[in-house]
PDB file of N, CA and C in Angstrom:
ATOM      1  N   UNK E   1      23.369 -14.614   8.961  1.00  0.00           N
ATOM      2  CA  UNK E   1      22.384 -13.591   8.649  1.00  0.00           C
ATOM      3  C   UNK E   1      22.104 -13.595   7.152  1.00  0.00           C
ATOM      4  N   UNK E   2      20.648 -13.560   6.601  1.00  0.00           N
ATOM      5  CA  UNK E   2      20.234 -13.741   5.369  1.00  0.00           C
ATOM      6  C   UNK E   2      20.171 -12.305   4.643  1.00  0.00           C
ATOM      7  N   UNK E   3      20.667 -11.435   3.873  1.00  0.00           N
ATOM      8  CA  UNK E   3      20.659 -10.479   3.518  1.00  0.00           C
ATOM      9  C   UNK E   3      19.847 -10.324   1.815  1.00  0.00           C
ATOM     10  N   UNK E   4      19.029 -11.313   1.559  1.00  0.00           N
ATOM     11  CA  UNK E   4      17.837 -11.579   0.990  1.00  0.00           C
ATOM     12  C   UNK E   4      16.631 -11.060   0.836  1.00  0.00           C
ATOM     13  N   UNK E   5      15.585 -10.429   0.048  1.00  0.00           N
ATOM     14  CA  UNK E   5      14.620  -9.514  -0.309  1.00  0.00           C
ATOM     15  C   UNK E   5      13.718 -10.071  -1.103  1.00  0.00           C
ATOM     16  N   UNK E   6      12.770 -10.507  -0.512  1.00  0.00           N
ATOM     17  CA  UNK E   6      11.077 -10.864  -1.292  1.00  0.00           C
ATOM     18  C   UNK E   6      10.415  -9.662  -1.492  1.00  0.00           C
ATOM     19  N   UNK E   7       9.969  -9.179  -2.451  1.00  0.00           N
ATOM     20  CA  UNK E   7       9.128  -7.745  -2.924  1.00  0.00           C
ATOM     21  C   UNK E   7       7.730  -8.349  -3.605  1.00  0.00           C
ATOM     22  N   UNK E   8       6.775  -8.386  -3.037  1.00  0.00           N
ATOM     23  CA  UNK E   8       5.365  -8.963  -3.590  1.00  0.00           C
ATOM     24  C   UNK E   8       4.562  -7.600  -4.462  1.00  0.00           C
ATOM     25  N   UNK E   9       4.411  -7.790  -5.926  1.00  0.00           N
ATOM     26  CA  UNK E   9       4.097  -6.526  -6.757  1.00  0.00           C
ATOM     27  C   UNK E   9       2.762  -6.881  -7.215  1.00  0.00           C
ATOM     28  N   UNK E  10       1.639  -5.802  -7.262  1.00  0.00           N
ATOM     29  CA  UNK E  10       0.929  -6.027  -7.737  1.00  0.00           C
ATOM     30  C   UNK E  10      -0.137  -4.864  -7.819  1.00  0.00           C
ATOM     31  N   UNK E  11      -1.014  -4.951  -8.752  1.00  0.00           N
ATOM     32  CA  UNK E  11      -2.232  -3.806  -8.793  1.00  0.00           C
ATOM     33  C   UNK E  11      -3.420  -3.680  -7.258  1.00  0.00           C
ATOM     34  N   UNK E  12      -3.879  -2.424  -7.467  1.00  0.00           N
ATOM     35  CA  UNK E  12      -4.672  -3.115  -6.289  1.00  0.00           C
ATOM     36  C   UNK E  12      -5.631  -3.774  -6.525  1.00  0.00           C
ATOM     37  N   UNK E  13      -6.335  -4.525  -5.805  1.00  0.00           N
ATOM     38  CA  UNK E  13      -6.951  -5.673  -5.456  1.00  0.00           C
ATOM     39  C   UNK E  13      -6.617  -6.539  -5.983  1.00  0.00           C
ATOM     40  N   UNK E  14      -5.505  -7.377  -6.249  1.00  0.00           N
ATOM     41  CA  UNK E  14      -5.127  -8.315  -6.953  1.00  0.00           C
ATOM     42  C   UNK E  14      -4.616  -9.603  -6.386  1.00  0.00           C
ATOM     43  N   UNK E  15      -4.918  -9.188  -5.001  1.00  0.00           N
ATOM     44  CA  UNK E  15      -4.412 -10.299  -4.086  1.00  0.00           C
ATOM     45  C   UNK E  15      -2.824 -10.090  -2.940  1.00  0.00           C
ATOM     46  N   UNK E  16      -2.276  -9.266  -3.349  1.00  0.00           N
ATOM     47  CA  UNK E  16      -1.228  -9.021  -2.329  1.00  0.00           C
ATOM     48  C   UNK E  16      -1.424  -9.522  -1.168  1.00  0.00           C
ATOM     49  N   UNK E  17      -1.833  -8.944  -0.623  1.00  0.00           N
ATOM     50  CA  UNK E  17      -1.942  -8.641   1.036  1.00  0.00           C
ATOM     51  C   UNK E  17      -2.122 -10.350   1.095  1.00  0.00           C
ATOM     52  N   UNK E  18      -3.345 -10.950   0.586  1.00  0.00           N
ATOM     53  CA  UNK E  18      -3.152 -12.708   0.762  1.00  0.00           C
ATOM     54  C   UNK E  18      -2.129 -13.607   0.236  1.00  0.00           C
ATOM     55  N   UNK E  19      -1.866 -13.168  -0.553  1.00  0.00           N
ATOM     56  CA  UNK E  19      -0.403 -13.390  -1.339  1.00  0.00           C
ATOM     57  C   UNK E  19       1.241 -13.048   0.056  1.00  0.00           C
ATOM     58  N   UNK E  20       1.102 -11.870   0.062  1.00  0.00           N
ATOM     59  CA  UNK E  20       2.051 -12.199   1.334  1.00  0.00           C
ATOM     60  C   UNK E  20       1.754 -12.462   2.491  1.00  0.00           C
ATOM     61  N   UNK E  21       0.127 -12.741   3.142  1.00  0.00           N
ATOM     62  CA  UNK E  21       0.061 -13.332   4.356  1.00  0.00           C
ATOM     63  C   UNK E  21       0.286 -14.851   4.588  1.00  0.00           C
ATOM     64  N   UNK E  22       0.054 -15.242   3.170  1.00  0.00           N
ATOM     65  CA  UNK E  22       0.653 -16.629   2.898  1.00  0.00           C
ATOM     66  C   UNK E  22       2.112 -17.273   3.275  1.00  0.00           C
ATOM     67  N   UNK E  23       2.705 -16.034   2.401  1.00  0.00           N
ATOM     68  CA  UNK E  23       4.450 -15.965   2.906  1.00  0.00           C
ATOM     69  C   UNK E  23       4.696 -15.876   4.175  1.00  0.00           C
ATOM     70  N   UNK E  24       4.158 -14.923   5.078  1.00  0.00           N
ATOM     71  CA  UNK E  24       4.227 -15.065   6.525  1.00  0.00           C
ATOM     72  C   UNK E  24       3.872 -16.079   7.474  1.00  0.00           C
ATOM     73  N   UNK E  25       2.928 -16.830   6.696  1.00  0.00           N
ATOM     74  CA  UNK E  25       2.621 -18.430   7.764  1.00  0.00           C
ATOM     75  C   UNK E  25       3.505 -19.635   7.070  1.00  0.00           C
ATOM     76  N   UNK E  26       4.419 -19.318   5.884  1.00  0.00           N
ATOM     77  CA  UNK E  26       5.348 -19.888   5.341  1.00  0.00           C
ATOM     78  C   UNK E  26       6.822 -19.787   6.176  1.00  0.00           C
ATOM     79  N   UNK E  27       6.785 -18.708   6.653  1.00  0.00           N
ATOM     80  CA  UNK E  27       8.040 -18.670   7.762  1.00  0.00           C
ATOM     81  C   UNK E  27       8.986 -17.054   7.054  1.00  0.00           C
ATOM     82  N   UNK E  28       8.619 -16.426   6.465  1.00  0.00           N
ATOM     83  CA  UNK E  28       9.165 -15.296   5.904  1.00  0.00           C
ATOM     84  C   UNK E  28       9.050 -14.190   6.757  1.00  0.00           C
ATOM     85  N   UNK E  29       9.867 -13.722   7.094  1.00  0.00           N
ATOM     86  CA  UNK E  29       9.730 -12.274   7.828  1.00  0.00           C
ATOM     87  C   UNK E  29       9.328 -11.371   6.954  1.00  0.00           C
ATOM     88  N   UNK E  30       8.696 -10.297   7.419  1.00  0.00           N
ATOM     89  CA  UNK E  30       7.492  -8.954   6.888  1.00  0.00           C
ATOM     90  C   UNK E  30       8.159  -8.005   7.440  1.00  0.00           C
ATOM     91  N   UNK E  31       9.045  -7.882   8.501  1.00  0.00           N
ATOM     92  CA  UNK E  31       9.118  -6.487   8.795  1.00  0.00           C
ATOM     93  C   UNK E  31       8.420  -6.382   9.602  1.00  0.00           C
ATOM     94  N   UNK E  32       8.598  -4.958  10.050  1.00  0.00           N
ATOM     95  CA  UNK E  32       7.423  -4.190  11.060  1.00  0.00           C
ATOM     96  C   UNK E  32       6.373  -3.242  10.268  1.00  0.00           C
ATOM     97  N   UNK E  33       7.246  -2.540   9.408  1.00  0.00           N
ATOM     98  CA  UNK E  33       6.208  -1.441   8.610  1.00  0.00           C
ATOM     99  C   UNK E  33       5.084  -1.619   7.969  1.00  0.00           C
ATOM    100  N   UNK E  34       4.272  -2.370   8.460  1.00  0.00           N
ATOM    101  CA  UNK E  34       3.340  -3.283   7.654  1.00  0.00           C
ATOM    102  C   UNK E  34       1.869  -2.431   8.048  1.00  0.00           C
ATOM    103  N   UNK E  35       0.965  -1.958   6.973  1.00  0.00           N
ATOM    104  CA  UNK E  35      -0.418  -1.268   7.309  1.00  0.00           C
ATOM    105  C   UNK E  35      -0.947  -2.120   8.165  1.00  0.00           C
ATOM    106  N   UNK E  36      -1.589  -1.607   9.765  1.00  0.00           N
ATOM    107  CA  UNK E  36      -2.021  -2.442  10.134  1.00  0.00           C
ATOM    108  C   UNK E  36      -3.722  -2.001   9.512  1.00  0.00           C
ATOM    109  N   UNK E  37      -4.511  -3.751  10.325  1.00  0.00           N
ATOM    110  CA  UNK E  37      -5.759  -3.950   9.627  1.00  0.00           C
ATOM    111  C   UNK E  37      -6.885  -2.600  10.329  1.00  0.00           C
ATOM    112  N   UNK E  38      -8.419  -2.926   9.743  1.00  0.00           N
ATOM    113  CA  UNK E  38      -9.444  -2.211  10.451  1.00  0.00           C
ATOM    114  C   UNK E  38     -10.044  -3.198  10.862  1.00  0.00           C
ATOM    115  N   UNK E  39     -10.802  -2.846  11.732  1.00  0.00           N
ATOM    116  CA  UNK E  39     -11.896  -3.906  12.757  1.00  0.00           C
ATOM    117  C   UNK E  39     -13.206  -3.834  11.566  1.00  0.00           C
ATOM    118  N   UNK E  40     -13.861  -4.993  11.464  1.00  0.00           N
ATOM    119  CA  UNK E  40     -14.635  -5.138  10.712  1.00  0.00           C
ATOM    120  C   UNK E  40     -14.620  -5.070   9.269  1.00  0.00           C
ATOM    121  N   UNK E  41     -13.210  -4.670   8.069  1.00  0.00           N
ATOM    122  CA  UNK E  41     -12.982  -5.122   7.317  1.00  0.00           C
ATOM    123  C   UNK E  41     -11.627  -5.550   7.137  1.00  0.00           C
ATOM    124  N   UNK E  42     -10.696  -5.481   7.485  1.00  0.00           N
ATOM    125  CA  UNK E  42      -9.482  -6.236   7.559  1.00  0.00           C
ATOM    126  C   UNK E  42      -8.805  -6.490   8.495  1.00  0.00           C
ATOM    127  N   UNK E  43      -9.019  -7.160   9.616  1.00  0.00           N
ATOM    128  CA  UNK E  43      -8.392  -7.237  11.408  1.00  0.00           C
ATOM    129  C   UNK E  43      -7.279  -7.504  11.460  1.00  0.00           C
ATOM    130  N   UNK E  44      -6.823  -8.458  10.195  1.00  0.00           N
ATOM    131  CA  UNK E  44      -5.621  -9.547  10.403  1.00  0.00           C
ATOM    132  C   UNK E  44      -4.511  -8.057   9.770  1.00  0.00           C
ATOM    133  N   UNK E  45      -5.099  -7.248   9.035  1.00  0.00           N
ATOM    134  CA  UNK E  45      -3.991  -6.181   8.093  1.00  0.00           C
ATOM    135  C   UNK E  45      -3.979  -6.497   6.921  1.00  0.00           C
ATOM    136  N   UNK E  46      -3.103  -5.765   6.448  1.00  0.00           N
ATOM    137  CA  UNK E  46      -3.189  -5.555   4.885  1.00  0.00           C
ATOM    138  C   UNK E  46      -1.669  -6.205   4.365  1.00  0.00           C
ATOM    139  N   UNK E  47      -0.800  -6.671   5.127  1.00  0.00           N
ATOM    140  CA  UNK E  47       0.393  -6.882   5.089  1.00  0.00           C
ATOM    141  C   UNK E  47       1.242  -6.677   3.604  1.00  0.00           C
ATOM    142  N   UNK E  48       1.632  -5.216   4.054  1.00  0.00           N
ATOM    143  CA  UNK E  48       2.067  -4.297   2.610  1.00  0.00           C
ATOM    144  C   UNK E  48       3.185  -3.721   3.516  1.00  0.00           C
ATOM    145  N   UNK E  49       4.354  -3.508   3.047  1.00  0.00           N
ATOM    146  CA  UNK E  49       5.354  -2.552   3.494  1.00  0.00           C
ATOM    147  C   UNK E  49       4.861  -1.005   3.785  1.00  0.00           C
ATOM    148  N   UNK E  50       4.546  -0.256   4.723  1.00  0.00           N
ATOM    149  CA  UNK E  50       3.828   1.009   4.279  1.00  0.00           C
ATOM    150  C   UNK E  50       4.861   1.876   3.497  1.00  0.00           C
ATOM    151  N   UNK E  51       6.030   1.936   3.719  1.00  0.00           N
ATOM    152  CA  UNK E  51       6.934   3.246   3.123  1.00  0.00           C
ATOM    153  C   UNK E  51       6.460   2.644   1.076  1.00  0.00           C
ATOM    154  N   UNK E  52       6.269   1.560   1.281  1.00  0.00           N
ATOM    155  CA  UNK E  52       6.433   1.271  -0.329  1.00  0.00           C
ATOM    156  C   UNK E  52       5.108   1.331  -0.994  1.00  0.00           C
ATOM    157  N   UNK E  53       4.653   1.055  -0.314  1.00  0.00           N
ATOM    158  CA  UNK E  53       2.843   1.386  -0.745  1.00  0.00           C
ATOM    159  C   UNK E  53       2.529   2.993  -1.006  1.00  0.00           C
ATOM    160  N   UNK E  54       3.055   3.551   0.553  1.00  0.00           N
ATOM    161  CA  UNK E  54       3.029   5.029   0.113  1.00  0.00           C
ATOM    162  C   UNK E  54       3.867   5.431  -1.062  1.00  0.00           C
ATOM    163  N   UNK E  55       4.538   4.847  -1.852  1.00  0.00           N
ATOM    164  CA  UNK E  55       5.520   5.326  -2.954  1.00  0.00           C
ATOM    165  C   UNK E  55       4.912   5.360  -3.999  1.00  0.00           C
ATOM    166  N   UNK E  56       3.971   4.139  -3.694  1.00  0.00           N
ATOM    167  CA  UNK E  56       3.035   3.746  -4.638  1.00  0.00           C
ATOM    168  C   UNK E  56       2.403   5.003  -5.030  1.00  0.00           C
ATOM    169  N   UNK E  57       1.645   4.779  -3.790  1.00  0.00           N
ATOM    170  CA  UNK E  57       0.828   5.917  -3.852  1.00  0.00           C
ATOM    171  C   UNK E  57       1.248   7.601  -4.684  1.00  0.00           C
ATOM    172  N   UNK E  58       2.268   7.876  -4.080  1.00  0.00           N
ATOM    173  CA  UNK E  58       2.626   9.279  -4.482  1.00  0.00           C
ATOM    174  C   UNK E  58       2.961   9.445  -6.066  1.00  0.00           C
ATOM    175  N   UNK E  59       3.280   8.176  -6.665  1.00  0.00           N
ATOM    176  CA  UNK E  59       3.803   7.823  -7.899  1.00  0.00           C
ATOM    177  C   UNK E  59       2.133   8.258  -8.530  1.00  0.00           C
ATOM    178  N   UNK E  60       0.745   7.759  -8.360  1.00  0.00           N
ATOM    179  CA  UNK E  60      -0.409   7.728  -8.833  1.00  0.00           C
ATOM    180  C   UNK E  60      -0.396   9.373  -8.842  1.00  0.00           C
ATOM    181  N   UNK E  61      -0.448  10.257  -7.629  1.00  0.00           N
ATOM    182  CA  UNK E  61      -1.143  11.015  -7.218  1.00  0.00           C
ATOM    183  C   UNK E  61      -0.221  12.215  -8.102  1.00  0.00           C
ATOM    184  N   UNK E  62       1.028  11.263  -8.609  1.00  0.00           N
ATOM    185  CA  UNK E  62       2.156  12.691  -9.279  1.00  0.00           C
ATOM    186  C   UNK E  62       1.458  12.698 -10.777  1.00  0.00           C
ATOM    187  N   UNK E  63       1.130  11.324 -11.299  1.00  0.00           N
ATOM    188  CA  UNK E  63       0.409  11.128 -12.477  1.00  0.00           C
ATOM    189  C   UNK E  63      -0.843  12.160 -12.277  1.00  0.00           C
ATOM    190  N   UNK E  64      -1.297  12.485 -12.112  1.00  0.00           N
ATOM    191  CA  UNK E  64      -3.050  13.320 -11.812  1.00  0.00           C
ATOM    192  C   UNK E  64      -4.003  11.862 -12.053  1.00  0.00           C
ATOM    193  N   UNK E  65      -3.667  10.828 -11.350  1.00  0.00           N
ATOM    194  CA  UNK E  65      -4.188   9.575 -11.357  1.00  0.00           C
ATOM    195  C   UNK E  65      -5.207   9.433 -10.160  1.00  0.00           C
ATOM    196  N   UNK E  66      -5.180   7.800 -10.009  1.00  0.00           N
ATOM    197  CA  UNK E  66      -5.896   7.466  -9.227  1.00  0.00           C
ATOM    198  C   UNK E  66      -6.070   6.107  -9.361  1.00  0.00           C
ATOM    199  N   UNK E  67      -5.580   4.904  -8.304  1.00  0.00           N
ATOM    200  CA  UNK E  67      -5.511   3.600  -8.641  1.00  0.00           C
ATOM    201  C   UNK E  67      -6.585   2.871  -9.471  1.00  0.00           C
ATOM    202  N   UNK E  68      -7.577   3.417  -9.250  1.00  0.00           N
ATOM    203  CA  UNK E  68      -9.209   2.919  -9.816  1.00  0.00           C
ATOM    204  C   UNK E  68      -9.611   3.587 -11.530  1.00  0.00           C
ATOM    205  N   UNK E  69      -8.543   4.565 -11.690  1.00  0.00           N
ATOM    206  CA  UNK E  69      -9.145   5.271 -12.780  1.00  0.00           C
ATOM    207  C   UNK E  69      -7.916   4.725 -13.838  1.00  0.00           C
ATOM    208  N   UNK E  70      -8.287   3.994 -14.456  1.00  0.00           N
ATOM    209  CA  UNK E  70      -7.025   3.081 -16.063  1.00  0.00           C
ATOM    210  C   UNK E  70      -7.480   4.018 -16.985  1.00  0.00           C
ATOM    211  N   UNK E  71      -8.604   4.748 -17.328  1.00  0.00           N
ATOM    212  CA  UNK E  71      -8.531   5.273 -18.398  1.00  0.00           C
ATOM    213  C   UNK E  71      -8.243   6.760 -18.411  1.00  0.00           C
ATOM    214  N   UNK E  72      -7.816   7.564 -17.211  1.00  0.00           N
ATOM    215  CA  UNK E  72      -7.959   8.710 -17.302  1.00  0.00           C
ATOM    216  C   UNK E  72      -6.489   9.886 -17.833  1.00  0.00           C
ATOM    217  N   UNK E  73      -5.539   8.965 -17.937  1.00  0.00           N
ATOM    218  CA  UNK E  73      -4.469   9.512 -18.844  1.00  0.00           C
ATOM    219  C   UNK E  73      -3.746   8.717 -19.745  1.00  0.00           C
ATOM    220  N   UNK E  74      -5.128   7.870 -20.635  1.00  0.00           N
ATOM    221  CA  UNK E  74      -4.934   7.450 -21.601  1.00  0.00           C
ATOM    222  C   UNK E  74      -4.576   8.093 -22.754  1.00  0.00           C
ATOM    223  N   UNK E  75      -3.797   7.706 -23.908  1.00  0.00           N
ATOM    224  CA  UNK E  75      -3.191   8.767 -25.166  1.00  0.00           C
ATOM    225  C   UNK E  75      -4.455   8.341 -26.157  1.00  0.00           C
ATOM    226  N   UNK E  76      -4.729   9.374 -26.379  1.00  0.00           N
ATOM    227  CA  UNK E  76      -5.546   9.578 -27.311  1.00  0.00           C
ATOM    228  C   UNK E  76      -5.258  10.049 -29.055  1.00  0.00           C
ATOM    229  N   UNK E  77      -5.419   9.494 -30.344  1.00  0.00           N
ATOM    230  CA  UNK E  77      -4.906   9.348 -31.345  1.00  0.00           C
ATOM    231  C   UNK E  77      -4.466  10.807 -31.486  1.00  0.00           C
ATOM    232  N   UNK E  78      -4.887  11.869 -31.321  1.00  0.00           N
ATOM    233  CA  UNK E  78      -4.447  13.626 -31.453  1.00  0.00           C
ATOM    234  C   UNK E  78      -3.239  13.461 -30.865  1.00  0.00           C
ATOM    235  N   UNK E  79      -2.843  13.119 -29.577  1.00  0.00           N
ATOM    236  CA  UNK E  79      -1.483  13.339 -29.091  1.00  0.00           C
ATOM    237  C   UNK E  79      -0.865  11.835 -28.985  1.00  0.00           C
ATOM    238  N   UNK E  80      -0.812  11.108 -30.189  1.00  0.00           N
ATOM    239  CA  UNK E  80       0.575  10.317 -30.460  1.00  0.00           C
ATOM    240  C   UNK E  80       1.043  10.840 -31.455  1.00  0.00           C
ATOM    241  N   UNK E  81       2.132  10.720 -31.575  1.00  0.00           N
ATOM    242  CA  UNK E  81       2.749  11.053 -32.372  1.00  0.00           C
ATOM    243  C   UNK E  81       4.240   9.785 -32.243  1.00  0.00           C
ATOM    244  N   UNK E  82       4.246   9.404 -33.793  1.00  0.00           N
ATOM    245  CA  UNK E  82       5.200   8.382 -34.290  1.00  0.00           C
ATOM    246  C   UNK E  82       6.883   9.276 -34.888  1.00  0.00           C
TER     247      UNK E  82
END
């Protein structure tokens, strides 16, 4: 028994999901927890761990973020301080 861990990291849209569907026709097990796809834009899935994606997620949403928004709790020269 292989007690071994591949973790594929990345921003979104950056390629994951093809990045580890690759790994999966490579012979790598995925798990089960995997987002499945939608009909008409992703059938095959998104092949993402969901518990870790959602971590993702909650990590953005604790920031007052939003994966799409890079500039919106940017530091601005008033609040750095050296």
């Amino acid at each position: 028994m292989n007690n071994s861990s591949l973790i594929v990291l990345g921003i979104y849209r950056s390629g994951k999901s093809a990045t580890t569907e690759m790994l999966r026709c490579l012979g790598v097990e995925l798990g089960k927890k995997l987002y499945a796809g939608h009909a008409h834009i992703n059938a095959k899935g998104y092949f993402e761990h969901s518990d870790i994606a959602d971590k993702n997620d909650e990590a953005i949403l604790a920031l007052n973020s939003a994966w799409d928004d890079i500039l919106k709790n940017r530091i601005s020269g008033e609040n750095l301080r050296i």
